[in-house]
Amino acid sequence: MQDKNITINDVARVSGVSKRTVSRVINRSSLVGEKTREHVEKVIKELNFVPDKQARGLASSRSYLLGLIYEHYDSLSIEQVQSGALSVCSELGYELVVHPCKSREENFIEECLASIAKSKLDGVIIVPPVSENKALAAALREMNVQYVRIASVDFDDEDNIVVSDEREAMKGMADHFIELGHRDIGYISGPLRYTSSMERMDGFLSELNSCDINVPNIRIKEGENSYESGFKCAMELLSEDELPTAILANNDEMALGVIRAAHDLGIKVPDQLSVAGFDDNILASRVIPALTTIHRPIDNMAALATQKLVNKIQSEQSLLLTKETAVKPYLVVRESTSKNST
Amino acid sequence: MQDKNITINDVARVSGVSKRTVSRVINRSSLVGEKTREHVEKVIKELNFVPDKQARGLASSRSYLLGLIYEHYDSLSIEQVQSGALSVCSELGYELVVHPCKSREENFIEECLASIAKSKLDGVIIVPPVSENKALAAALREMNVQYVRIASVDFDDEDNIVVSDEREAMKGMADHFIELGHRDIGYISGPLRYTSSMERMDGFLSELNSCDINVPNIRIKEGENSYESGFKCAMELLSEDELPTAILANNDEMALGVIRAAHDLGIKVPDQLSVAGFDDNILASRVIPALTTIHRPIDNMAALATQKLVNKIQSEQSLLLTKETAVKPYLVVRESTSKNST
DNA sequence: TTGAAAGCGCTAACAA
DNA sequence: TTGTTAGCGCTTTCAA
């Protein structure tokens, strides 16, 4: 708990220095004498003083508020993202406010900017798939709003992005398929407007290619990353004359749609059809058959993104936070894939 | 977009009244002349003036921040809750900050209070199961922190709660089981320390009882609302000599555990065993077999809770928000339940 | 390296 | 019904 009414004035009075000096100490200014700093810090501890965010914000036109921008209704993993981001926020004295948005709608960028301005957010963390929106990023830059995107490819300034090497992870998935003996493979991509969709697809297909497995165009469908679209694409793939023995979907949601489609068509997974996804969301381990997928450490990425963001916001201060930019997703083999038995 | 530097002074100057009057208009004070108000409001529109939250907060010791308190790692529906709450927040000029917590840990109440104090939250919305914690509610009352709980029973001041009538909904579920001809029924409750667990169980069992179906104690297990505990309880239920023909779990997570257990034991759902859950979370409709469950309109409840909360915070102002307190969950029949065939 | 004083944009006693 | 005048708790020129 904290004593309610301790202000900077109390600290100044007790420690016998000026407000200004206390302020310097709070803000880790380098222009404070060693012993002065120590003394003031001691008093701050003793008095249990916590600087008031509102006052600080008002005076310095900062809000100590970070925004989390994510796609409305498309965020199965949002709780993990939040907890990753919060672990850093609370440590650094920031608050996390949530901003779901609909990036496919007309003036979503205006809305984002407006709401950022209204709340004077110090910066925003952008979660995929919104993070793929280059127009948004451009608008933020223009408005001088700090941001960090969580994404799959390094298509922005390195300071603005935290990436996972999905291409590499997809190679692992391709190898898994190959080891299981699959050669007739279907692929359901994400929307091709997303770089991440391309990355994943390229990673997968090129690895197959390098092992002399070719996936014909008819076995490649563009999905929308939704359960429904996974279902629809799978229905198409599974109504061809020659059935694939394995299908990889761009994410878990769609993979579940594939499993549903196979089920409805009386095709057994994994006996007759291997299915795999990407993300390792909450559903993946809970469904039957449990989903083989690629685990993406999204909470971790969110934490890194938050660190980067704060780093940028407080660039003048020497915070020495990690500057790590990349995380490695990895394959998780469960029940939905098995040896090709044809 | 909004012009950056319009302040209350500009509005005052342009409209030829004092700051104080503008302030009154902003705050909907009733002590403003009709025409003055209209005039000032017009100027506010013209100038595109948006009062600064920080300044407002600093002066009035409010933050315009609402907290969302939920259980860490137990919130499959948190995105719906957030979107419900936000729909009201943004309309009313509040920001929503998220606060996951671990209500089973030692000093979680202290941590909650500390973080509320630190961010000067104007009030908090408490999501189940944290909302069941009476000690937290008591502590909040003592600290004079406004709160609204989302819960299943009316065990607090009506102003502090939004409820769903889960007992009634459970009756519907019992009737469904009865109609399907089940008489040997297993039940996996939630933790009995939660009122909601009791409510759901009572609703279900008493309705069965009133139709002369008795569930022996051996067919009742206390779960922990987690997938794993659902699995474990089901394993116990399904290793008795006499198998139940149907199992109802206190929530969807556990129901999935039940399905997994049945699967592992070679028991077919729903042919040999009907399974149902509660909540209708994202997984329910995506798994195979799709889960029969009770839909709880959690986003709706969150929106109502937020309205109530703001109502309380701004009690002096005549906001005339709805005072609705109860929502009705309802049965959704999918694939995991079927006629008793024994 | 430190301090005095002037705000940041708003609300709220107190007057008028 | 409206205006005057202090602050809210902090940062930040500018001096010292």
XYZ file of C-alpha atoms (C1' of nucleotides) in Angstrom:
716
model
C 0.000 0.000 0.000
C 1.154 3.546 -0.365
C 0.716 6.616 1.699
C -1.710 8.725 -0.130
C -0.486 12.235 0.033
C 3.256 12.169 -0.165
C 4.282 14.569 -2.884
C 7.474 15.730 -4.361
C 7.349 18.664 -2.012
C 7.455 16.416 1.012
C 10.446 14.643 -0.375
C 12.147 17.928 -1.104
C 11.442 19.285 2.333
C 12.542 16.180 4.200
C 15.682 15.700 2.220
C 16.512 19.377 2.303
C 16.909 19.884 -1.403
C 14.747 21.583 -3.962
C 11.836 20.120 -5.840
C 13.871 20.392 -8.953
C 16.534 18.127 -7.610
C 14.049 15.549 -6.497
C 12.561 15.689 -9.941
C 15.992 15.084 -11.385
C 16.450 12.081 -9.192
C 13.094 10.667 -10.182
C 13.933 11.103 -13.797
C 17.406 9.708 -13.460
C 19.019 12.842 -14.697
C 22.743 12.549 -14.790
C 23.159 16.049 -13.447
C 22.812 15.103 -9.812
C 25.624 14.688 -7.374
C 26.239 11.178 -6.247
C 25.564 11.768 -2.575
C 22.618 14.045 -3.226
C 21.057 11.338 -5.345
C 21.620 8.663 -2.771
C 20.213 10.792 -0.031
C 17.123 11.735 -1.979
C 16.574 8.170 -3.020
C 16.733 7.102 0.568
C 14.119 9.664 1.551
C 11.918 8.568 -1.326
C 12.061 5.034 -0.039
C 11.397 6.075 3.523
C 8.452 8.223 2.634
C 7.215 5.623 0.220
C 6.844 8.291 -2.376
C 5.444 7.421 -5.771
C 5.330 10.215 -8.313
C 1.890 10.993 -9.617
C 1.449 9.936 -13.196
C -1.152 12.501 -13.998
C 0.875 15.379 -12.751
C 3.952 14.060 -14.418
C 2.034 13.590 -17.591
C 0.444 16.985 -17.492
C 3.746 18.698 -16.995
C 5.695 16.717 -19.517
C 2.906 15.899 -21.947
C 3.254 12.210 -21.483
C 0.590 9.847 -20.315
C 2.474 6.783 -19.169
C -0.131 4.891 -21.099
C 0.764 2.311 -23.705
C -1.809 1.052 -26.151
C -2.272 -2.471 -27.367
C -3.727 -2.542 -30.844
C -5.173 -5.827 -31.976
C -7.719 -7.156 -34.384
C -11.196 -7.335 -33.005
C -12.566 -10.879 -32.873
C -9.335 -12.359 -34.096
C -7.310 -12.674 -31.010
C -7.349 -16.033 -29.422
C -4.019 -15.306 -27.890
C -4.716 -11.814 -26.703
C -4.518 -12.765 -23.079
C -1.004 -14.063 -23.538
C -0.027 -10.965 -25.419
C -1.398 -8.812 -22.662
C 0.339 -10.684 -19.954
C 3.627 -10.468 -21.784
C 3.246 -6.766 -22.324
C 2.069 -6.134 -18.792
C 4.997 -7.897 -17.239
C 7.137 -5.144 -18.676
C 4.679 -2.292 -18.292
C 4.139 -2.616 -14.609
C 7.820 -2.916 -13.991
C 8.452 0.300 -15.858
C 5.549 2.285 -14.526
C 3.343 2.185 -17.556
C -0.248 1.216 -17.860
C -1.596 -0.867 -20.707
C -4.825 0.186 -22.375
C -6.483 -2.038 -24.905
C -7.596 -1.005 -28.354
C -9.259 -3.623 -30.491
C -9.850 -2.426 -34.007
C -11.168 -3.632 -37.304
C -8.397 -3.181 -39.769
C -10.553 -4.103 -42.733
C -12.969 -1.278 -42.191
C -13.051 2.015 -43.980
C -11.394 4.515 -41.719
C -9.810 2.359 -39.140
C -6.579 4.283 -39.333
C -8.299 7.544 -38.548
C -10.032 5.904 -35.654
C -6.810 4.525 -34.323
C -5.059 7.839 -34.554
C -7.966 9.651 -33.001
C -8.118 7.361 -30.071
C -4.377 7.458 -29.591
C -4.502 11.215 -29.616
C -7.469 11.363 -27.326
C -5.789 9.265 -24.698
C -2.378 10.722 -25.454
C -0.854 7.295 -25.563
C 2.908 7.399 -25.307
C 3.168 4.570 -27.772
C 1.465 1.493 -29.104
C 2.195 -2.153 -29.521
C 0.685 -3.599 -32.656
C -0.255 -7.233 -32.783
C -0.690 -9.250 -35.972
C -2.522 -9.109 -38.244
C -2.961 -5.379 -37.681
C 0.796 -5.119 -37.490
C 0.911 -5.974 -41.174
C -0.807 -2.763 -42.069
C 1.824 -0.509 -43.552
C -0.508 2.423 -43.930
C -1.129 2.414 -40.209
C 2.575 2.347 -39.472
C 3.148 5.194 -41.889
C 0.385 7.223 -40.316
C 1.838 6.638 -36.877
C 5.233 7.769 -38.005
C 3.763 10.872 -39.486
C 1.890 11.656 -36.290
C 5.057 10.997 -34.375
C 3.525 8.181 -32.393
C 5.997 5.605 -31.238
C 5.112 2.051 -32.063
C 6.493 -1.450 -32.145
C 5.029 -4.123 -34.344
C 4.969 -7.802 -33.603
C 5.479 -9.450 -36.924
C 7.003 -12.216 -38.922
C 9.294 -10.294 -41.160
C 11.637 -7.445 -40.792
C 9.909 -4.992 -43.070
C 10.385 -1.921 -40.965
C 13.076 -0.153 -39.042
C 14.552 -2.627 -36.610
C 13.570 -0.461 -33.693
C 9.958 -0.742 -34.678
C 9.601 -4.440 -34.827
C 9.865 -7.744 -33.041
C 9.952 -10.707 -35.353
C 9.663 -14.430 -35.275
C 11.390 -16.383 -37.968
C 8.386 -18.153 -39.344
C 10.048 -19.108 -42.577
C 12.584 -21.159 -40.708
C 9.920 -22.724 -38.509
C 7.976 -23.691 -41.577
C 10.973 -25.555 -42.894
C 10.797 -27.665 -39.792
C 7.181 -28.361 -40.529
C 7.998 -29.330 -44.107
C 10.677 -31.694 -42.876
C 8.167 -33.219 -40.502
C 5.776 -33.870 -43.361
C 8.531 -35.321 -45.461
C 9.708 -37.617 -42.722
C 6.187 -38.908 -42.396
C 6.307 -39.824 -46.047
C 3.810 -37.352 -47.402
C 4.207 -36.273 -50.971
C 0.683 -35.232 -51.852
C 0.351 -32.162 -49.786
C -2.263 -29.442 -49.697
C -1.615 -25.947 -48.439
C -4.027 -23.345 -47.178
C -2.338 -20.012 -46.987
C -3.357 -16.931 -45.100
C -4.492 -13.860 -47.016
C -1.743 -13.129 -49.487
C -1.847 -9.452 -48.639
C -0.043 -10.379 -45.434
C 3.686 -10.761 -45.499
C 3.439 -13.428 -42.846
C 1.288 -15.531 -45.143
C 3.914 -15.300 -47.826
C 6.727 -16.067 -45.451
C 5.095 -19.140 -44.092
C 4.109 -20.377 -47.491
C 7.506 -19.775 -49.016
C 9.267 -21.406 -46.132
C 7.112 -24.464 -46.404
C 6.935 -24.853 -50.149
C 10.559 -24.093 -50.832
C 11.699 -26.662 -48.326
C 9.417 -29.222 -49.930
C 10.783 -28.218 -53.266
C 14.320 -28.719 -52.179
C 13.324 -32.277 -51.423
C 11.768 -32.705 -54.818
C 8.233 -32.400 -53.644
C 6.131 -30.092 -55.673
C 2.793 -28.767 -54.566
C 0.629 -28.062 -57.596
C -1.375 -24.897 -57.678
C -4.591 -26.772 -57.385
C -3.473 -27.932 -53.982
C -2.867 -24.399 -52.792
C -5.762 -22.354 -51.494
C -5.852 -18.860 -50.119
C -7.726 -18.758 -46.855
C -8.748 -15.920 -44.579
C -7.212 -17.298 -41.398
C -10.640 -18.015 -39.997
C -12.079 -21.335 -38.963
C -14.759 -20.984 -41.595
C -12.360 -20.274 -44.395
C -10.206 -23.217 -43.355
C -13.272 -25.370 -43.602
C -14.167 -24.030 -47.001
C -10.695 -24.402 -48.467
C -10.398 -27.915 -47.116
C -13.696 -28.841 -48.656
C -12.303 -27.777 -51.995
C -9.040 -29.613 -51.521
C -10.832 -32.725 -50.406
C -13.246 -32.840 -53.270
C -10.570 -33.241 -55.928
C -10.123 -36.625 -57.543
C -6.702 -37.111 -56.084
C -6.753 -36.420 -52.388
C -3.781 -35.001 -50.570
C -2.498 -37.103 -47.694
C -1.626 -34.058 -45.675
C -2.776 -30.481 -45.390
C -0.975 -27.646 -43.744
C -2.903 -24.545 -42.832
C -1.507 -21.099 -42.189
C -2.862 -21.101 -38.660
C -4.551 -23.272 -36.073
C -7.968 -21.787 -36.614
C -7.972 -22.914 -40.201
C -6.450 -26.249 -39.313
C -9.439 -26.856 -37.093
C -11.645 -26.014 -40.024
C -9.753 -28.588 -42.051
C -10.280 -31.215 -39.404
C -13.940 -30.398 -39.327
C -14.172 -30.697 -43.096
C -12.382 -34.024 -43.095
C -14.656 -35.238 -40.345
C -17.758 -34.217 -42.252
C -16.450 -36.017 -45.331
C -15.677 -39.162 -43.363
C -11.942 -38.776 -43.770
C -10.014 -39.834 -40.692
C -7.395 -37.525 -39.227
C -4.574 -38.431 -39.001
C -4.999 -41.928 -40.460
C -6.106 -40.818 -43.872
C -5.132 -37.194 -43.672
C -2.488 -35.421 -41.665
C -3.343 -31.875 -40.645
C -1.189 -29.218 -39.058
C -1.484 -25.579 -38.160
C 0.550 -22.659 -36.922
C 0.458 -20.607 -33.707
C -0.163 -23.215 -31.046
C -3.122 -21.329 -29.687
C -5.154 -22.478 -26.722
C -7.280 -24.757 -28.814
C -4.429 -26.669 -30.362
C -3.708 -28.895 -27.413
C -7.305 -29.326 -26.382
C -8.946 -30.660 -29.500
C -9.094 -34.241 -30.688
C -6.884 -35.071 -32.410
C -4.552 -32.614 -30.724
C -2.999 -30.380 -33.310
C 0.522 -30.620 -34.618
C 1.536 -27.033 -35.003
C 4.249 -24.456 -34.637
C 4.514 -22.759 -31.319
C 4.948 -19.052 -31.518
C 5.990 -17.503 -28.200
C 3.665 -14.589 -28.500
C 3.827 -13.540 -24.855
C 7.540 -13.362 -25.123
C 7.305 -11.275 -28.247
C 4.879 -8.933 -26.570
C 7.251 -8.452 -23.681
C 10.125 -7.697 -26.020
C 7.970 -5.318 -27.994
C 7.026 -3.468 -24.863
C 10.631 -3.126 -23.823
C 11.543 -1.756 -27.186
C 8.694 0.658 -27.104
C 9.600 2.011 -23.708
C 13.186 2.228 -24.816
C 12.136 4.452 -27.664
C 9.867 6.582 -25.568
C 12.519 7.176 -22.993
C 15.334 7.280 -25.451
C 17.122 10.070 -23.649
C 17.342 7.993 -20.526
C 19.863 5.237 -20.355
C 17.586 2.331 -19.585
C 19.718 -0.362 -21.052
C 16.847 -2.671 -21.824
C 17.504 -5.626 -24.007
C 17.448 -4.899 -27.654
C 16.535 -8.372 -28.696
C 14.489 -8.456 -31.833
C 13.892 -12.019 -32.848
C 12.306 -15.062 -31.298
C 12.238 -18.571 -32.619
C 8.997 -20.440 -33.115
C 9.297 -24.204 -33.045
C 7.474 -27.318 -34.124
C 5.194 -29.137 -31.711
C 4.177 -32.576 -32.854
C 0.886 -33.858 -31.487
C -1.759 -36.178 -32.832
C -3.021 -34.689 -36.035
C -0.110 -35.821 -38.177
C 1.048 -39.350 -38.831
C 2.829 -41.589 -41.312
C 1.501 -41.612 -44.791
C -0.240 -44.950 -45.137
C -1.264 -44.855 -48.781
C -8.261 14.050 -35.900
C -8.106 16.786 -33.373
C -6.332 20.058 -33.217
C -3.597 19.640 -30.766
C -3.528 22.710 -28.674
C -7.051 23.831 -28.126
C -7.529 24.335 -24.413
C -10.332 25.386 -22.200
C -8.913 28.883 -22.325
C -9.401 29.071 -26.047
C -12.957 27.982 -25.681
C -13.525 30.518 -22.954
C -11.985 33.319 -24.964
C -13.823 32.525 -28.164
C -17.161 32.073 -26.543
C -16.695 35.087 -24.303
C -17.346 33.376 -21.030
C -15.065 32.341 -18.216
C -13.082 29.170 -17.943
C -15.246 28.152 -15.069
C -18.340 28.259 -17.176
C -16.752 26.205 -19.885
C -15.739 23.743 -17.248
C -19.315 23.606 -16.061
C -20.505 22.902 -19.544
C -17.975 20.136 -19.994
C -19.044 18.576 -16.762
C -22.721 18.970 -17.457
C -23.322 21.047 -14.431
C -26.920 22.083 -14.122
C -25.925 25.553 -13.066
C -25.486 26.899 -16.553
C -27.941 29.024 -18.433
C -29.577 27.335 -21.357
C -28.289 29.712 -23.991
C -24.856 29.993 -22.450
C -24.560 26.228 -22.546
C -25.676 26.011 -26.127
C -23.310 28.719 -27.181
C -20.360 27.182 -25.411
C -21.165 23.784 -26.772
C -21.228 25.207 -30.242
C -17.812 26.760 -29.784
C -16.491 23.499 -28.389
C -17.654 21.740 -31.507
C -16.240 24.384 -33.783
C -12.885 24.414 -32.117
C -12.908 20.662 -31.897
C -11.999 20.931 -28.285
C -11.392 17.793 -26.236
C -10.704 18.280 -22.557
C -7.405 16.911 -21.410
C -7.843 13.864 -19.232
C -4.645 14.339 -17.358
C -5.377 17.886 -16.410
C -8.909 16.992 -15.537
C -7.697 14.118 -13.483
C -5.029 16.070 -11.731
C -7.443 18.758 -10.730
C -10.257 16.497 -9.705
C -8.262 13.528 -8.528
C -9.796 11.236 -11.047
C -7.994 9.287 -13.696
C -10.670 8.376 -16.207
C -9.145 4.948 -16.103
C -11.176 1.834 -15.409
C -9.518 -1.417 -14.510
C -10.450 -4.855 -15.706
C -9.526 -7.469 -13.147
C -9.454 -11.027 -14.355
C -7.823 -14.287 -13.533
C -4.487 -14.802 -15.173
C -4.405 -17.775 -17.535
C -8.077 -18.467 -17.061
C -9.687 -16.179 -19.467
C -10.617 -17.685 -22.732
C -13.294 -15.094 -23.113
C -11.294 -12.102 -22.069
C -11.386 -10.569 -25.493
C -15.160 -10.581 -25.477
C -15.220 -9.108 -22.031
C -12.876 -6.379 -23.117
C -14.820 -5.539 -26.172
C -18.030 -5.323 -24.188
C -16.452 -3.079 -21.623
C -14.724 -0.939 -24.203
C -17.874 -0.283 -26.144
C -19.086 1.614 -23.113
C -15.765 3.057 -22.019
C -14.928 4.806 -25.206
C -18.371 6.241 -25.455
C -18.079 7.698 -21.990
C -14.512 8.924 -22.210
C -12.872 6.287 -20.107
C -9.904 4.158 -20.861
C -9.714 0.494 -19.991
C -6.549 -0.846 -18.417
C -6.084 -4.540 -17.903
C -5.094 -6.209 -14.683
C -4.695 -9.952 -14.718
C -4.157 -11.373 -11.277
C -3.737 -14.662 -9.521
C -6.463 -14.846 -6.962
C -5.125 -18.008 -5.397
C -1.856 -16.474 -4.450
C -0.869 -15.168 -1.075
C -1.254 -11.438 -1.200
C -3.169 -10.916 -4.353
C -5.543 -8.509 -2.674
C -2.718 -6.279 -1.569
C -1.309 -6.346 -5.053
C -4.651 -5.460 -6.552
C -5.164 -2.566 -4.193
C -1.633 -1.356 -4.707
C -1.937 -1.343 -8.433
C -5.325 0.327 -8.298
C -3.891 2.996 -6.061
C -0.802 3.405 -8.166
C -2.797 4.025 -11.298
C -5.539 5.826 -9.436
C -8.170 3.815 -11.190
C -11.606 5.336 -10.891
C -13.137 1.918 -10.563
C -12.766 -1.692 -11.525
C -14.753 -4.365 -13.282
C -14.206 -7.785 -11.821
C -14.604 -10.835 -13.986
C -15.286 -14.345 -12.694
C -13.790 -16.213 -11.020
C -12.032 -13.328 -9.301
C -15.420 -11.726 -8.856
C -16.264 -14.485 -6.424
C -13.668 -13.280 -3.997
C -15.525 -11.597 -1.177
C -12.394 -10.500 0.596
C -11.373 -8.515 -2.446
C -14.753 -6.844 -2.640
C -14.600 -6.016 1.044
C -11.138 -4.561 0.671
C -12.269 -2.439 -2.247
C -15.190 -1.106 -0.284
C -12.926 -0.244 2.567
C -10.527 1.573 0.277
C -13.465 3.325 -1.279
C -12.775 1.925 -4.703
C -15.827 1.594 -6.878
C -16.323 -1.790 -8.426
C -18.828 -3.914 -10.276
C -18.647 -7.673 -10.274
C -19.758 -9.935 -13.055
C -21.190 -12.927 -11.314
C -23.798 -15.601 -11.202
C -25.560 -14.741 -8.018
C -26.719 -11.632 -6.358
C -24.542 -11.790 -3.278
C -23.676 -8.136 -3.074
C -25.332 -4.775 -3.256
C -27.280 -4.644 -6.469
C -25.253 -1.672 -7.629
C -22.093 -3.701 -7.439
C -23.079 -6.603 -9.549
C -24.243 -7.863 -12.907
C -25.611 -11.361 -12.803
C -26.604 -14.138 -15.113
C -29.191 -16.562 -13.925
C -27.161 -19.695 -14.223
C -29.416 -21.746 -12.015
C -32.260 -21.266 -14.430
C -30.055 -22.020 -17.401
C -28.937 -25.212 -15.765
C -32.513 -26.315 -15.474
C -32.707 -26.084 -19.217
C -29.657 -28.272 -19.460
C -31.190 -30.827 -17.090
C -34.338 -30.896 -19.167
C -32.237 -31.465 -22.258
C -30.555 -34.458 -20.632
C -33.893 -35.815 -19.499
C -35.441 -35.456 -22.912
C -32.559 -37.416 -24.345
C -33.408 -40.214 -21.964
C -30.409 -40.047 -19.710
C -30.837 -41.262 -16.161
C -27.289 -42.232 -15.270
C -25.686 -38.882 -15.137
C -22.311 -37.738 -13.911
C -21.572 -34.225 -12.760
C -18.285 -32.402 -12.505
C -18.708 -29.272 -10.484
C -16.480 -26.272 -10.286
C -14.607 -25.556 -7.077
C -17.216 -25.535 -4.346
C -15.760 -22.392 -2.852
C -17.368 -20.552 -5.733
C -20.976 -19.577 -5.490
C -21.359 -20.047 -9.193
C -20.336 -23.673 -8.876
C -23.024 -24.210 -6.290
C -25.607 -22.375 -8.306
C -24.991 -24.366 -11.412
C -24.891 -27.630 -9.563
C -28.036 -26.924 -7.587
C -29.904 -25.799 -10.642
C -28.963 -28.930 -12.498
C -29.378 -31.501 -9.754
C -32.581 -30.116 -8.340
C -34.220 -30.103 -11.720
C -33.163 -33.709 -12.245
C -34.486 -34.487 -8.819
C -37.826 -32.995 -9.555
C -38.022 -35.467 -12.403
C -37.121 -38.334 -10.127
C -33.584 -38.621 -11.299
C -31.077 -38.869 -8.542
C -27.374 -38.386 -9.028
C -25.501 -40.435 -6.447
C -22.535 -38.852 -4.725
C -20.154 -41.148 -6.453
C -21.185 -39.586 -9.727
C -20.395 -36.106 -8.514
C -16.831 -34.841 -8.677
C -15.414 -31.506 -7.717
C -13.233 -30.134 -10.471
C -11.055 -27.067 -10.727
C -12.575 -25.661 -13.904
C -9.450 -26.520 -15.844
C -9.118 -28.834 -18.797
C -6.802 -31.053 -16.804
C -9.145 -31.371 -13.871
C -12.030 -32.158 -16.203
C -9.933 -34.928 -17.639
C -9.048 -36.267 -14.233
C -12.584 -36.216 -12.881
C -13.894 -37.877 -16.011
C -11.306 -40.594 -15.706
C -12.656 -41.314 -12.262
C -16.259 -41.258 -13.346
C -15.519 -43.484 -16.291
C -13.647 -46.099 -14.331
C -16.593 -47.050 -12.149
C -18.351 -50.307 -12.804
C -21.542 -48.649 -13.871
C -20.820 -45.973 -16.420
C -22.891 -42.836 -16.679
C -24.474 -42.206 -20.067
C -24.002 -38.503 -19.775
C -21.676 -36.121 -18.006
C -22.195 -32.457 -17.427
C -19.241 -30.307 -16.547
C -19.278 -26.939 -14.849
C -17.598 -25.313 -17.821
C -16.459 -25.940 -21.374
C -12.827 -26.359 -20.464
C -13.638 -29.300 -18.268
C -16.095 -30.691 -20.773
C -13.251 -30.842 -23.251
C -11.247 -32.724 -20.676
C -14.132 -35.146 -20.368
C -14.230 -35.677 -24.094
C -10.519 -36.287 -24.103
C -10.849 -38.827 -21.285
C -13.665 -40.626 -23.056
C -11.622 -40.662 -26.229
C -8.625 -42.109 -24.473
C -10.818 -44.801 -22.928
C -12.366 -45.660 -26.262
C -15.772 -44.337 -25.274
C -17.588 -42.624 -28.129
C -19.055 -39.187 -27.640
C -21.957 -38.729 -28.021
C -22.934 -42.291 -28.979
C -21.941 -43.882 -25.724
C -21.572 -40.791 -23.631
C -23.193 -37.410 -23.872
C -21.070 -34.511 -22.683
C -21.980 -30.897 -22.124
C -20.362 -27.815 -20.709
C -21.112 -24.245 -19.744
C -19.955 -20.869 -21.086
C -19.944 -21.406 -24.819
C -16.378 -20.261 -25.148
C -14.531 -20.033 -28.416
C -13.583 -23.666 -28.380
C -17.069 -25.000 -27.915
C -18.161 -24.630 -31.495
C -14.818 -25.564 -33.004
C -14.126 -28.953 -31.498
C -15.338 -32.311 -32.699
C -17.889 -33.178 -31.548
C -19.024 -29.584 -31.159
C -20.012 -28.954 -27.612
C -23.530 -28.701 -26.293
C -23.299 -25.953 -23.732
C -24.911 -22.927 -22.185
C -24.189 -19.646 -23.797
C -23.346 -16.895 -21.388
C -23.395 -13.445 -22.998
C -20.264 -12.303 -21.294
C -19.634 -9.326 -23.556
C -23.060 -8.067 -22.796
C -22.508 -8.474 -19.105
C -19.231 -6.626 -19.337
C -20.930 -3.745 -21.087
C -23.624 -3.578 -18.443
C -21.045 -3.768 -15.700
C -19.145 -0.887 -17.212
C -22.272 1.228 -17.426
C -23.038 0.552 -13.819
C -19.548 1.375 -12.784
C -19.511 4.682 -14.580
C -22.901 5.429 -13.153
C -21.519 5.009 -9.697
C -18.413 7.010 -10.366
C -20.355 9.890 -11.783
C -23.246 9.518 -9.450
C -23.726 13.240 -9.094
C -24.247 13.622 -12.782
C -27.501 12.579 -14.306
C -26.305 10.123 -16.861
C -29.419 8.040 -17.080
C -27.666 4.888 -18.058
C -29.556 1.660 -17.967
C -29.694 0.015 -14.636
C -30.148 -3.449 -15.953
C -28.645 -6.064 -13.752
C -29.431 -9.477 -15.118
C -28.818 -11.328 -18.348
C -30.102 -14.697 -19.381
C -27.792 -17.474 -20.466
C -29.328 -20.079 -22.708
C -28.832 -23.611 -23.910
C -27.042 -24.299 -27.176
C -27.404 -27.841 -28.429
C -24.606 -29.079 -30.651
C -23.100 -32.487 -31.269
C -21.780 -33.726 -27.977
C -25.138 -34.821 -26.597
C -27.502 -37.381 -28.034
C -30.214 -39.862 -27.192
C -29.392 -42.401 -24.573
C -28.951 -45.646 -26.482
C -28.384 -48.085 -23.639
C 25.562 20.701 -9.755
C 21.514 23.004 -7.801
C 17.348 26.198 -7.156
C 13.350 29.677 -7.977
C 9.460 30.247 -10.303
C 6.433 29.710 -14.081
C 3.410 26.863 -16.042
C 0.841 22.100 -18.021
C -5.030 22.266 -18.536
C -8.219 21.624 -15.687
C -11.460 21.855 -11.292
C -13.345 23.918 -7.199
C -13.835 27.103 -3.209
C -15.555 31.362 -2.694
C -17.546 35.565 -4.362
C -20.466 38.295 -6.930
C -26.204 31.934 -13.087
C -21.406 33.337 -13.687
C -16.444 34.783 -12.711
C -11.996 35.074 -9.821
C -8.427 32.788 -8.074
C -5.949 29.189 -6.273
C -4.196 25.144 -6.627
C -3.615 19.567 -8.291
C 1.874 17.433 -8.460
C 4.966 17.530 -11.486
C 8.530 19.332 -15.243
C 11.262 22.827 -17.164
C 13.241 27.155 -18.715
C 16.517 30.180 -16.829
C 19.752 31.667 -13.383
C 23.037 30.973 -9.993
